[in-house]
Short mmCIF file of C-alpha atoms in Angstrom, two decimals:
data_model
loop_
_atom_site.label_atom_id
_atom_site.label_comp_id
_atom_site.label_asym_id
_atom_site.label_seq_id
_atom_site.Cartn_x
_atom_site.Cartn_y
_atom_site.Cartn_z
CA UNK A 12 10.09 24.89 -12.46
CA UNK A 13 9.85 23.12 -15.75
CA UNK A 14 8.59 19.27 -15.23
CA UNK A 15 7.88 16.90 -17.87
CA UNK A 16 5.34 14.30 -16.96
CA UNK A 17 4.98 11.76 -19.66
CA UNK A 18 1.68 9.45 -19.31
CA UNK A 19 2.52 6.74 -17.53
CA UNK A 20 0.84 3.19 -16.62
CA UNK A 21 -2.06 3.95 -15.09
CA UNK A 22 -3.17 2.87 -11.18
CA UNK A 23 -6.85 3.34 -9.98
CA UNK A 24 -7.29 2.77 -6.36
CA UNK A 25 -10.77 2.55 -4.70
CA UNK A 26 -11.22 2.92 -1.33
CA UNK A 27 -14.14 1.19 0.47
CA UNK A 28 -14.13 2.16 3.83
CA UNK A 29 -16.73 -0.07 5.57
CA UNK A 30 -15.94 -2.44 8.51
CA UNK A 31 -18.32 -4.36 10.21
CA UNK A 32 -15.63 -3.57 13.32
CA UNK A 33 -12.70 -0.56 13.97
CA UNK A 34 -9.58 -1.74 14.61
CA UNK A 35 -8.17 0.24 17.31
CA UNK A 36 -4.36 0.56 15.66
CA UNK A 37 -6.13 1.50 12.07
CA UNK A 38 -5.11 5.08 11.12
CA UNK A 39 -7.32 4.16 7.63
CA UNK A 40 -10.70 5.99 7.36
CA UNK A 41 -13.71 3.98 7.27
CA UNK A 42 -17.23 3.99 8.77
CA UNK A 43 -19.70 1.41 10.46
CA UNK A 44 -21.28 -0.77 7.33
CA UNK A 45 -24.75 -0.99 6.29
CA UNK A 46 -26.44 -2.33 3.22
CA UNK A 47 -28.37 1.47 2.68
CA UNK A 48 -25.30 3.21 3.33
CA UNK A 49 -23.13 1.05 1.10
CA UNK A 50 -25.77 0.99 -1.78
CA UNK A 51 -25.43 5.04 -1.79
CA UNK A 52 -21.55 4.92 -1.70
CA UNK A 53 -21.71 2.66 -5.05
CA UNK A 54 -23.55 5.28 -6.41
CA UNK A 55 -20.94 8.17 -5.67
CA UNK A 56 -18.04 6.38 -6.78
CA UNK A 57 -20.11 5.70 -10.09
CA UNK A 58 -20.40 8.65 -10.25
CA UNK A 59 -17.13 9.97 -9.42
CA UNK A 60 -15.94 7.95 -12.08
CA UNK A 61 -17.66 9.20 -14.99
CA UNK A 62 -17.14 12.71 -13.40
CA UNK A 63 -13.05 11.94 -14.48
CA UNK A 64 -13.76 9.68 -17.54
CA UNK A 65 -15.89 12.22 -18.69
CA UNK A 66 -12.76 14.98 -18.65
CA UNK A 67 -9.88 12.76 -19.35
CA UNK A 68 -10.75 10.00 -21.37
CA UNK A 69 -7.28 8.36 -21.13
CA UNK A 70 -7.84 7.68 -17.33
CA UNK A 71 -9.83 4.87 -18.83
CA UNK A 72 -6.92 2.45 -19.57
CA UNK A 73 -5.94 0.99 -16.27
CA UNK A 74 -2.83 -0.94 -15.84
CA UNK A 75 -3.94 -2.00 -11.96
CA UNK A 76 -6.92 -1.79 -10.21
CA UNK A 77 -6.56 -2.19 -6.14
CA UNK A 78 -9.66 -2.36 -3.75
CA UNK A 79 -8.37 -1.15 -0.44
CA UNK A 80 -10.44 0.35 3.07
CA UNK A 81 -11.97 -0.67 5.37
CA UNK A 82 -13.04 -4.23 4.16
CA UNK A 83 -13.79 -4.24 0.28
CA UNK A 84 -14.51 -8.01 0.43
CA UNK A 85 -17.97 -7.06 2.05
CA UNK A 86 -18.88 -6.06 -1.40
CA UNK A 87 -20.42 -8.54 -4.17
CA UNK A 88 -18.73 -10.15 -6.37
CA UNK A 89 -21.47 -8.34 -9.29
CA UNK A 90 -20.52 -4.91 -7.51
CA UNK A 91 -16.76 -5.87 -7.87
CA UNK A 92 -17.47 -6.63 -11.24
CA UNK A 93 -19.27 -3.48 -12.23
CA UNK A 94 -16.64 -1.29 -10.91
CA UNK A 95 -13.98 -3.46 -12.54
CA UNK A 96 -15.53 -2.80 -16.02
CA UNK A 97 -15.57 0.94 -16.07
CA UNK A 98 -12.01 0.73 -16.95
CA UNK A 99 -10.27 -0.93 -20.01
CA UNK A 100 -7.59 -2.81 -18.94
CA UNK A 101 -5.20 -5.61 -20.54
CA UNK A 102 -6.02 -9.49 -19.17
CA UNK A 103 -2.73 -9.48 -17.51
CA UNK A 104 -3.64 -6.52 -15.41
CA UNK A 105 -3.22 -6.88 -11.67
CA UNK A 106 -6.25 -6.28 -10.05
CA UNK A 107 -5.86 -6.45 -6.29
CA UNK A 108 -8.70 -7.34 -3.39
CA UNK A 109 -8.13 -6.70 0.44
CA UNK A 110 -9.80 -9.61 2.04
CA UNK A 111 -10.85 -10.85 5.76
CA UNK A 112 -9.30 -14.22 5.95
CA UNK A 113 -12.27 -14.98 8.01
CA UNK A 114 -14.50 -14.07 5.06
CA UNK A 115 -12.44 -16.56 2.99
CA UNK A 116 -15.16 -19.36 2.49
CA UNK A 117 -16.36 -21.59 -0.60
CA UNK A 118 -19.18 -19.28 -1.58
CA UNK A 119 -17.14 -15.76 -1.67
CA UNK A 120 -14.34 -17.64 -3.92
CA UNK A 121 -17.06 -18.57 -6.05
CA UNK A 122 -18.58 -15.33 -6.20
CA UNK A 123 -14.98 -13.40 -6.67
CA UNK A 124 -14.14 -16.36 -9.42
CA UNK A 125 -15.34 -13.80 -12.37
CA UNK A 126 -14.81 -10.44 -11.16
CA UNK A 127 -11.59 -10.35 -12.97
CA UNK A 128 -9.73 -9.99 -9.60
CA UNK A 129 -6.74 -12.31 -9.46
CA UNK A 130 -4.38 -10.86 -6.81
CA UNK A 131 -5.98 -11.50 -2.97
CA UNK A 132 -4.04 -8.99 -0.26
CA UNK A 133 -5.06 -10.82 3.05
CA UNK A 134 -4.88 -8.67 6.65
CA UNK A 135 -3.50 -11.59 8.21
CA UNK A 136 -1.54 -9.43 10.81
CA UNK A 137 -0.09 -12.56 12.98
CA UNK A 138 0.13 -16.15 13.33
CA UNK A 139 -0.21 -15.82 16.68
CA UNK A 140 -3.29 -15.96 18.63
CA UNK A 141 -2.62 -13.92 21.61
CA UNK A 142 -1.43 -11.02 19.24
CA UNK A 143 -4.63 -11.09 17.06
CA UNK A 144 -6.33 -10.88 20.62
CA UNK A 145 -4.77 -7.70 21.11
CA UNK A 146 -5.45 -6.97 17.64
CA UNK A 147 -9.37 -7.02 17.75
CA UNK A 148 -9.03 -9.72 14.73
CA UNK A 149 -11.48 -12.00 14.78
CA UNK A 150 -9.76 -14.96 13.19
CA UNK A 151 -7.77 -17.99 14.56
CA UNK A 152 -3.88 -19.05 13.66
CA UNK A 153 -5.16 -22.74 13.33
CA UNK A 154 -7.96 -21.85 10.94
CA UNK A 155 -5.58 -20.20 8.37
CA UNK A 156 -4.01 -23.10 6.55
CA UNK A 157 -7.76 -23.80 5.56
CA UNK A 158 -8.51 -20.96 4.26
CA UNK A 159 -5.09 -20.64 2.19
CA UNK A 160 -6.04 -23.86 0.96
CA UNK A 161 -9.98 -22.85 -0.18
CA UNK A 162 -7.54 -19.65 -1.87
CA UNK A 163 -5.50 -22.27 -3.97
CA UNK A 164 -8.01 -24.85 -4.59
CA UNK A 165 -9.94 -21.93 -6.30
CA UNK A 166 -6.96 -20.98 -8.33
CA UNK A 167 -5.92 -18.10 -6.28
CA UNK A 168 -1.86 -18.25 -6.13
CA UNK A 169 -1.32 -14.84 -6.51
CA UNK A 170 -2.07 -13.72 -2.96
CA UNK A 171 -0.13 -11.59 0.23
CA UNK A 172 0.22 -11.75 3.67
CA UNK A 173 0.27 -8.52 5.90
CA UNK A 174 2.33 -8.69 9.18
CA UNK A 175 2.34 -6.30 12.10
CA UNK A 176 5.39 -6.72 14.68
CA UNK A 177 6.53 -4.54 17.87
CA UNK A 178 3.51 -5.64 19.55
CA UNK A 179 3.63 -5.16 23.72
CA UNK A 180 5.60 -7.90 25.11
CA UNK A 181 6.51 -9.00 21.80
CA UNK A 182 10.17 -11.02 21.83
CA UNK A 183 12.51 -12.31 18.99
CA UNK A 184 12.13 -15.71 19.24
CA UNK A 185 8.13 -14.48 19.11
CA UNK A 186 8.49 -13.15 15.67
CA UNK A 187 10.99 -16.10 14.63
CA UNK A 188 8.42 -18.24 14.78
CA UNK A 189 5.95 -16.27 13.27
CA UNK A 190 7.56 -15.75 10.45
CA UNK A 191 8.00 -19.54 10.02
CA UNK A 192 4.70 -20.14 10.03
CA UNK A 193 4.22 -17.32 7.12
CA UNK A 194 7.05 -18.74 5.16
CA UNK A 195 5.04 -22.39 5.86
CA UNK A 196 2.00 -21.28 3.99
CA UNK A 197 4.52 -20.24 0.96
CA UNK A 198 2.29 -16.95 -0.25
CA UNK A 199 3.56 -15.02 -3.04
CA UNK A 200 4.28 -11.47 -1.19
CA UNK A 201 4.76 -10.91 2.54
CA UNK A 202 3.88 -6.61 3.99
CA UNK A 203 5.09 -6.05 7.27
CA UNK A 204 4.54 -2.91 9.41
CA UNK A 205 5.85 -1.58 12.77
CA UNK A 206 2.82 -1.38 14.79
CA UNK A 207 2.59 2.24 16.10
CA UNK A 208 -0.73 3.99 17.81
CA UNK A 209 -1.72 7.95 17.33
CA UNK A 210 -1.41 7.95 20.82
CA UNK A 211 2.36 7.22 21.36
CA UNK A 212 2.07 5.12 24.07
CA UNK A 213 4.40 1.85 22.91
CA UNK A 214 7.19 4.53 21.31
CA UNK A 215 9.76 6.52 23.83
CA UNK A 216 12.38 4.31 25.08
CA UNK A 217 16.41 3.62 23.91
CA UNK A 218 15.72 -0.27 24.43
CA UNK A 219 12.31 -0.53 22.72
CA UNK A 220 13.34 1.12 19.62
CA UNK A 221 16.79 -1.50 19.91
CA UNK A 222 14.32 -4.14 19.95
CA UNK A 223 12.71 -2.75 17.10
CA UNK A 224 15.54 -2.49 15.01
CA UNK A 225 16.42 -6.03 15.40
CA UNK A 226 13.04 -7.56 14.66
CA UNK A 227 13.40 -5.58 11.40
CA UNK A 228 16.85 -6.67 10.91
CA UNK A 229 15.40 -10.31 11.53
CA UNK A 230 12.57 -10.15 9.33
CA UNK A 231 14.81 -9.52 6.59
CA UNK A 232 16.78 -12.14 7.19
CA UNK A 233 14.53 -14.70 7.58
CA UNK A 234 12.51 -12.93 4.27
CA UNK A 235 15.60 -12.95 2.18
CA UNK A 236 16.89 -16.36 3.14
CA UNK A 237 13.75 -18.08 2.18
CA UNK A 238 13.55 -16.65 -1.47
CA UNK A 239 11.84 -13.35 -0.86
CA UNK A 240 13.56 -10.54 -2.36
CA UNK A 241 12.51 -6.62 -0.63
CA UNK A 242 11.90 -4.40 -3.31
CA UNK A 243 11.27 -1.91 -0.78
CA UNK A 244 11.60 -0.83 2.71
CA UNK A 245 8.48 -2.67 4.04
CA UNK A 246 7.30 -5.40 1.30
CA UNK A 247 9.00 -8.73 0.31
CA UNK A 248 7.86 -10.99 -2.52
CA UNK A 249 8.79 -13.95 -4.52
CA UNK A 250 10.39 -12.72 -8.23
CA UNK A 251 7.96 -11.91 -10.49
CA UNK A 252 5.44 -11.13 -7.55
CA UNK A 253 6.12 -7.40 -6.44
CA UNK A 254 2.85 -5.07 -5.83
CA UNK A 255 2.74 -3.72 -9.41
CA UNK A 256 -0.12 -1.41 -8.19
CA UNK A 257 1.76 -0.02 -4.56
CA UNK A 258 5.01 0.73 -7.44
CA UNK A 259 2.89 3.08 -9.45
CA UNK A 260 3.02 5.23 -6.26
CA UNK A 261 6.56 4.54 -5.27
CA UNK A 262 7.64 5.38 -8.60
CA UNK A 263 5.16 8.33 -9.05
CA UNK A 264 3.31 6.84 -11.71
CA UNK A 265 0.02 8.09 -12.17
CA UNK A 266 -2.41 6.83 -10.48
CA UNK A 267 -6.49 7.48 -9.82
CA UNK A 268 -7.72 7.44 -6.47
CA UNK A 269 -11.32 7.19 -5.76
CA UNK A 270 -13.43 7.32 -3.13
CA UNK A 271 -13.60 8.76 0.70
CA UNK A 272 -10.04 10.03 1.38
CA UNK A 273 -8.48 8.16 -1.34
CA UNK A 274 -5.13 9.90 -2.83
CA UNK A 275 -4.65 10.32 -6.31
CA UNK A 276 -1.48 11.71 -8.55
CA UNK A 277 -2.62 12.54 -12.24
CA UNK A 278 -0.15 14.21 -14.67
CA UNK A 279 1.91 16.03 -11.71
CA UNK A 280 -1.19 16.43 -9.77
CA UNK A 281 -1.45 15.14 -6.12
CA UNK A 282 -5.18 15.13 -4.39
CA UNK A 283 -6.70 13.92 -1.70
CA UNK A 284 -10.47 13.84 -1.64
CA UNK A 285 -12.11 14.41 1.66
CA UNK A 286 -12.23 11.83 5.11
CA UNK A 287 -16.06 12.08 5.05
CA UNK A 288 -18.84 11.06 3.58
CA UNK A 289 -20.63 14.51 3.77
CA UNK A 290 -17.87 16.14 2.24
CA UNK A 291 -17.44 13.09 -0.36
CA UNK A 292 -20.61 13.35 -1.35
CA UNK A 293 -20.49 16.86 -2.45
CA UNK A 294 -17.37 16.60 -4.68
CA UNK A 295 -19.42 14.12 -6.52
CA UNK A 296 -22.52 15.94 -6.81
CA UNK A 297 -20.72 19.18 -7.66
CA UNK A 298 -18.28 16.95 -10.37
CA UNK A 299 -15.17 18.47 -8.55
CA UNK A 300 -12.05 17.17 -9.99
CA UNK A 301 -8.91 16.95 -7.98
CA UNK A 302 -9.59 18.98 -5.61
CA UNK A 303 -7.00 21.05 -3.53
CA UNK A 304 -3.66 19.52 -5.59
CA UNK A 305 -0.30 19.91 -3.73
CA UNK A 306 1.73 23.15 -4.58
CA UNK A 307 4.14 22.03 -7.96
CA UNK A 308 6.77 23.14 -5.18
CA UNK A 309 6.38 20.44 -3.58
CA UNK A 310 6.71 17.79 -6.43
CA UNK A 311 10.40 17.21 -6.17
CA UNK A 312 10.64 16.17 -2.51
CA UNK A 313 7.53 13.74 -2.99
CA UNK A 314 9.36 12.00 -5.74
CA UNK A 315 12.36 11.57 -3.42
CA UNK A 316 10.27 10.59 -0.57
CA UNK A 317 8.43 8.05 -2.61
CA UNK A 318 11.11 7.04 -4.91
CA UNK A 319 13.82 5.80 -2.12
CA UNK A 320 11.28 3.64 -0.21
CA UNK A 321 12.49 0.84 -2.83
CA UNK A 322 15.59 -0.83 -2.54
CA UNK A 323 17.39 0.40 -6.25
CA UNK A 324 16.73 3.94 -5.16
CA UNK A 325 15.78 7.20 -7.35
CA UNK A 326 17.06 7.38 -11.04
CA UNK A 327 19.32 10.23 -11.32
CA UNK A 328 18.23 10.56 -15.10
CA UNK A 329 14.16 10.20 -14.63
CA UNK A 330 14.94 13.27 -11.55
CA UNK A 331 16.37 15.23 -14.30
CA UNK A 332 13.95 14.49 -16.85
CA UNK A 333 10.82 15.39 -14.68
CA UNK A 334 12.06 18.67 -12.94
CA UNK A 335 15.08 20.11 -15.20
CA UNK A 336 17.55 19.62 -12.36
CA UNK A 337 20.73 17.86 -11.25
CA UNK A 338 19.53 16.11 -8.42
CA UNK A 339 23.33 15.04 -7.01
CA UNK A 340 24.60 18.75 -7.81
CA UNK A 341 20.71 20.77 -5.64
CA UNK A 342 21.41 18.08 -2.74
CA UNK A 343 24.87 17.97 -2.64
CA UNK A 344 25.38 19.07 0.57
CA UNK A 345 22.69 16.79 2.22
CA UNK A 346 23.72 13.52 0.15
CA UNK A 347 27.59 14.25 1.34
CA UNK A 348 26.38 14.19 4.86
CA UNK A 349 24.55 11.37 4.89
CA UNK A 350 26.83 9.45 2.52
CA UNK A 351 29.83 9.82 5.27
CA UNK A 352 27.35 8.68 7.89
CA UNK A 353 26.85 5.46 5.68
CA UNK A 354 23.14 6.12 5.52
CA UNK A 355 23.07 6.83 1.50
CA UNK A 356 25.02 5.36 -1.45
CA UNK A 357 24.94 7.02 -4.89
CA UNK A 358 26.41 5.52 -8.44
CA UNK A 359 25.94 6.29 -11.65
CA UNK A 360 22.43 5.91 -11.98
CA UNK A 361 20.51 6.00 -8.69
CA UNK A 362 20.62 7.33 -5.01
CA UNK A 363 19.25 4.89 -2.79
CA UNK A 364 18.97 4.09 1.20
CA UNK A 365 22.27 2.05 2.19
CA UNK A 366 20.86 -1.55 4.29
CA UNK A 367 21.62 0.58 7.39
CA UNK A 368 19.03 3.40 6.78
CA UNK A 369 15.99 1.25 5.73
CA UNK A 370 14.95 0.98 9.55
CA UNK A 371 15.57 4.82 10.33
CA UNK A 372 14.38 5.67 6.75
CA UNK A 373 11.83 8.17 7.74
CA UNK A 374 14.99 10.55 9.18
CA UNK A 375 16.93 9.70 6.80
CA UNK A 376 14.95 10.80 3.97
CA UNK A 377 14.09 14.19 6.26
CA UNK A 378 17.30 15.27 6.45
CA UNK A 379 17.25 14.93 2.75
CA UNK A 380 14.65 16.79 1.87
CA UNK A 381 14.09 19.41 4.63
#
């Protein structure tokens, strides 16, 4: 298989997988938090940092930088910093903070105010109080106007709101009015997720997954008719205010991922480093560089997979020019199929999930690639 991968703008993702609680729906990894056990983490990523600068410079020019976990606001705003400024990057680079909204007080804005972070991504999960009961989150509906306010009046405007819906006894008119009291508080990018458990137990049955269905069907509604635009299958944001750093790995840009189980896809090469901290530690030490990659085989499908999550779909042209091949002419039998069914529309340019697929997309993009 011959597969050009030009360099492209570069993404560097660190996870921080500390939590001073575990979220029972969390499928992320992450680990109790301690001062001793953070302090030693620091270290390794350091570490794991020069360990790639050291053997391809050009990793150094970042385009984004995203702190995910876990909880990376329990770090410092100096140890934010430091991390920041291994990397070159252009002042109009989006770097990108999870946050607590319950950590959101006057003296962490101050301390975040010269990191260099200017893009706040806030597990927000629900306006609703007996939902983020269920949720194990810790923070109130009526203390979040405040602390959107504390965001602004420290010249954070750049900030989004994650939602989870399909809760148990969740109802329409539930999430209706949730989603007016996100629109309310007018932040610049809105994630939303289908709540789902390893265990199973809220999926099964023909009316649940109806329900389903039409929550998604009204959350882009209500999305799109306030001025959001989706740019993909489960993010909406204002124009001008998509997740630059999540479209590095929807458009299978390169991007670095460091840390416990972070991913990482650098010059055709997918990784993931290992869910432990044992296991972590010794890739460091032992300046292992992505280890285990994916099979090349396996290359095409991933850019599919990733690609039609957004809205405009896969560039016929970029598919050629990264694996040699007619992508309409290899999958012509799959696209017909799911082209009668409605499910996929193709033009000149792109292949892309028709409004009907976006909830089922997960089959949809099976039956394309299987």
């Amino acid at each position: 298989m011959e597969q050009d991968f030009p360099q492209s703008p570069l993404g560097v993702y660190f996870h921080i997988p500390f939590c001073l609680s575990k979220c029972h729906y969390c499928s992320f990894y992450s680990v109790p938090f301690t001062q001793e056990k953070l302090k030693l983490y620091l270290e390794l990523l350091t570490g794991e940092i020069d360990n790639y600068l050291e053997a391809y410079p050009w990793l150094k020019d970042a385009d984004t930088l995203y702190f995910g976990g876990g909880t990376p606001s329990l770090l410092k705003g100096g140890q934010l910093k430091s991390l920041i400024e291994r990397f070159s990057h252009a002042p109009e680079a989006e770097i990108s903070l999870e946050v607590n909204p319950l950590q959101i007080t006057g003296s962490f804005m101050s301390d975040l105010k010269d990191t260099g972070v200017n893009r706040l991504s806030l597990g927000l999960q629900s306006l609703n109080d007996a939902e983020l009961i269920w949720l194990e989150r810790r923070h109130k509906a009526s203390q979040i106007p405040d602390k959107i306010r504390l965001l602004r009046d420290h010249g954070f405007e750049n900030f989004s709101l994650d939602l989870i819906y399909g809760l148990p006894n969740a109802t329409l008119q539930g999430l209706d009015d949730n989603l007016s009291r996100y629109i309310e508080l007018k932040p610049k990018h809105i994630s939303t997720y289908l709540l789902t458990l390893d265990d199973q137990e809220m999926i099964g049955d023909d009316e649940r997954d109806e329900l389903h269905a039409r929550m998604y069907e009204l959350i882009r509604d209500r999305l799109c008719s306030a001025g959001y635009g989706q740019y993909e299958i489960s993010n909406f944001a204002l124009p001008g205010y998509e997740s630059r750093h999540n479209l590095h790995y929807w458009r299978s840009d390169d991007y670095l991922g460091l840390g416990a189980s972070a991913s990482g896809f650098i010059r055709g090469q997918r990784y993931q480093n290992p869910a432990d901290m044992e296991g972590y530690e010794s890739q460091v030490r032992g300046k292992t560089l992505i280890p285990d990659p994916e099979p090349e085989t396996r290359l095409p499908d991933d850019f599919l997979m990733m690609g039609l999550r957004l809205l405009r779909g896969v560039s016929l042209a970029e598919y050629r020019a990264r694996f040699g091949k007619d992508l309409i002419r290899e999958k012509s039998r799959e696209i017909n199929k799911l082209t009668d069914m409605g499910l996929v529309q193709v033009d000149n340019e792109y292949i892309s999930l028709s409004r009907k697929a976006l909830f089922i997309s997960n089959a949809v993009i099976g039956e394309l690639i299987s």
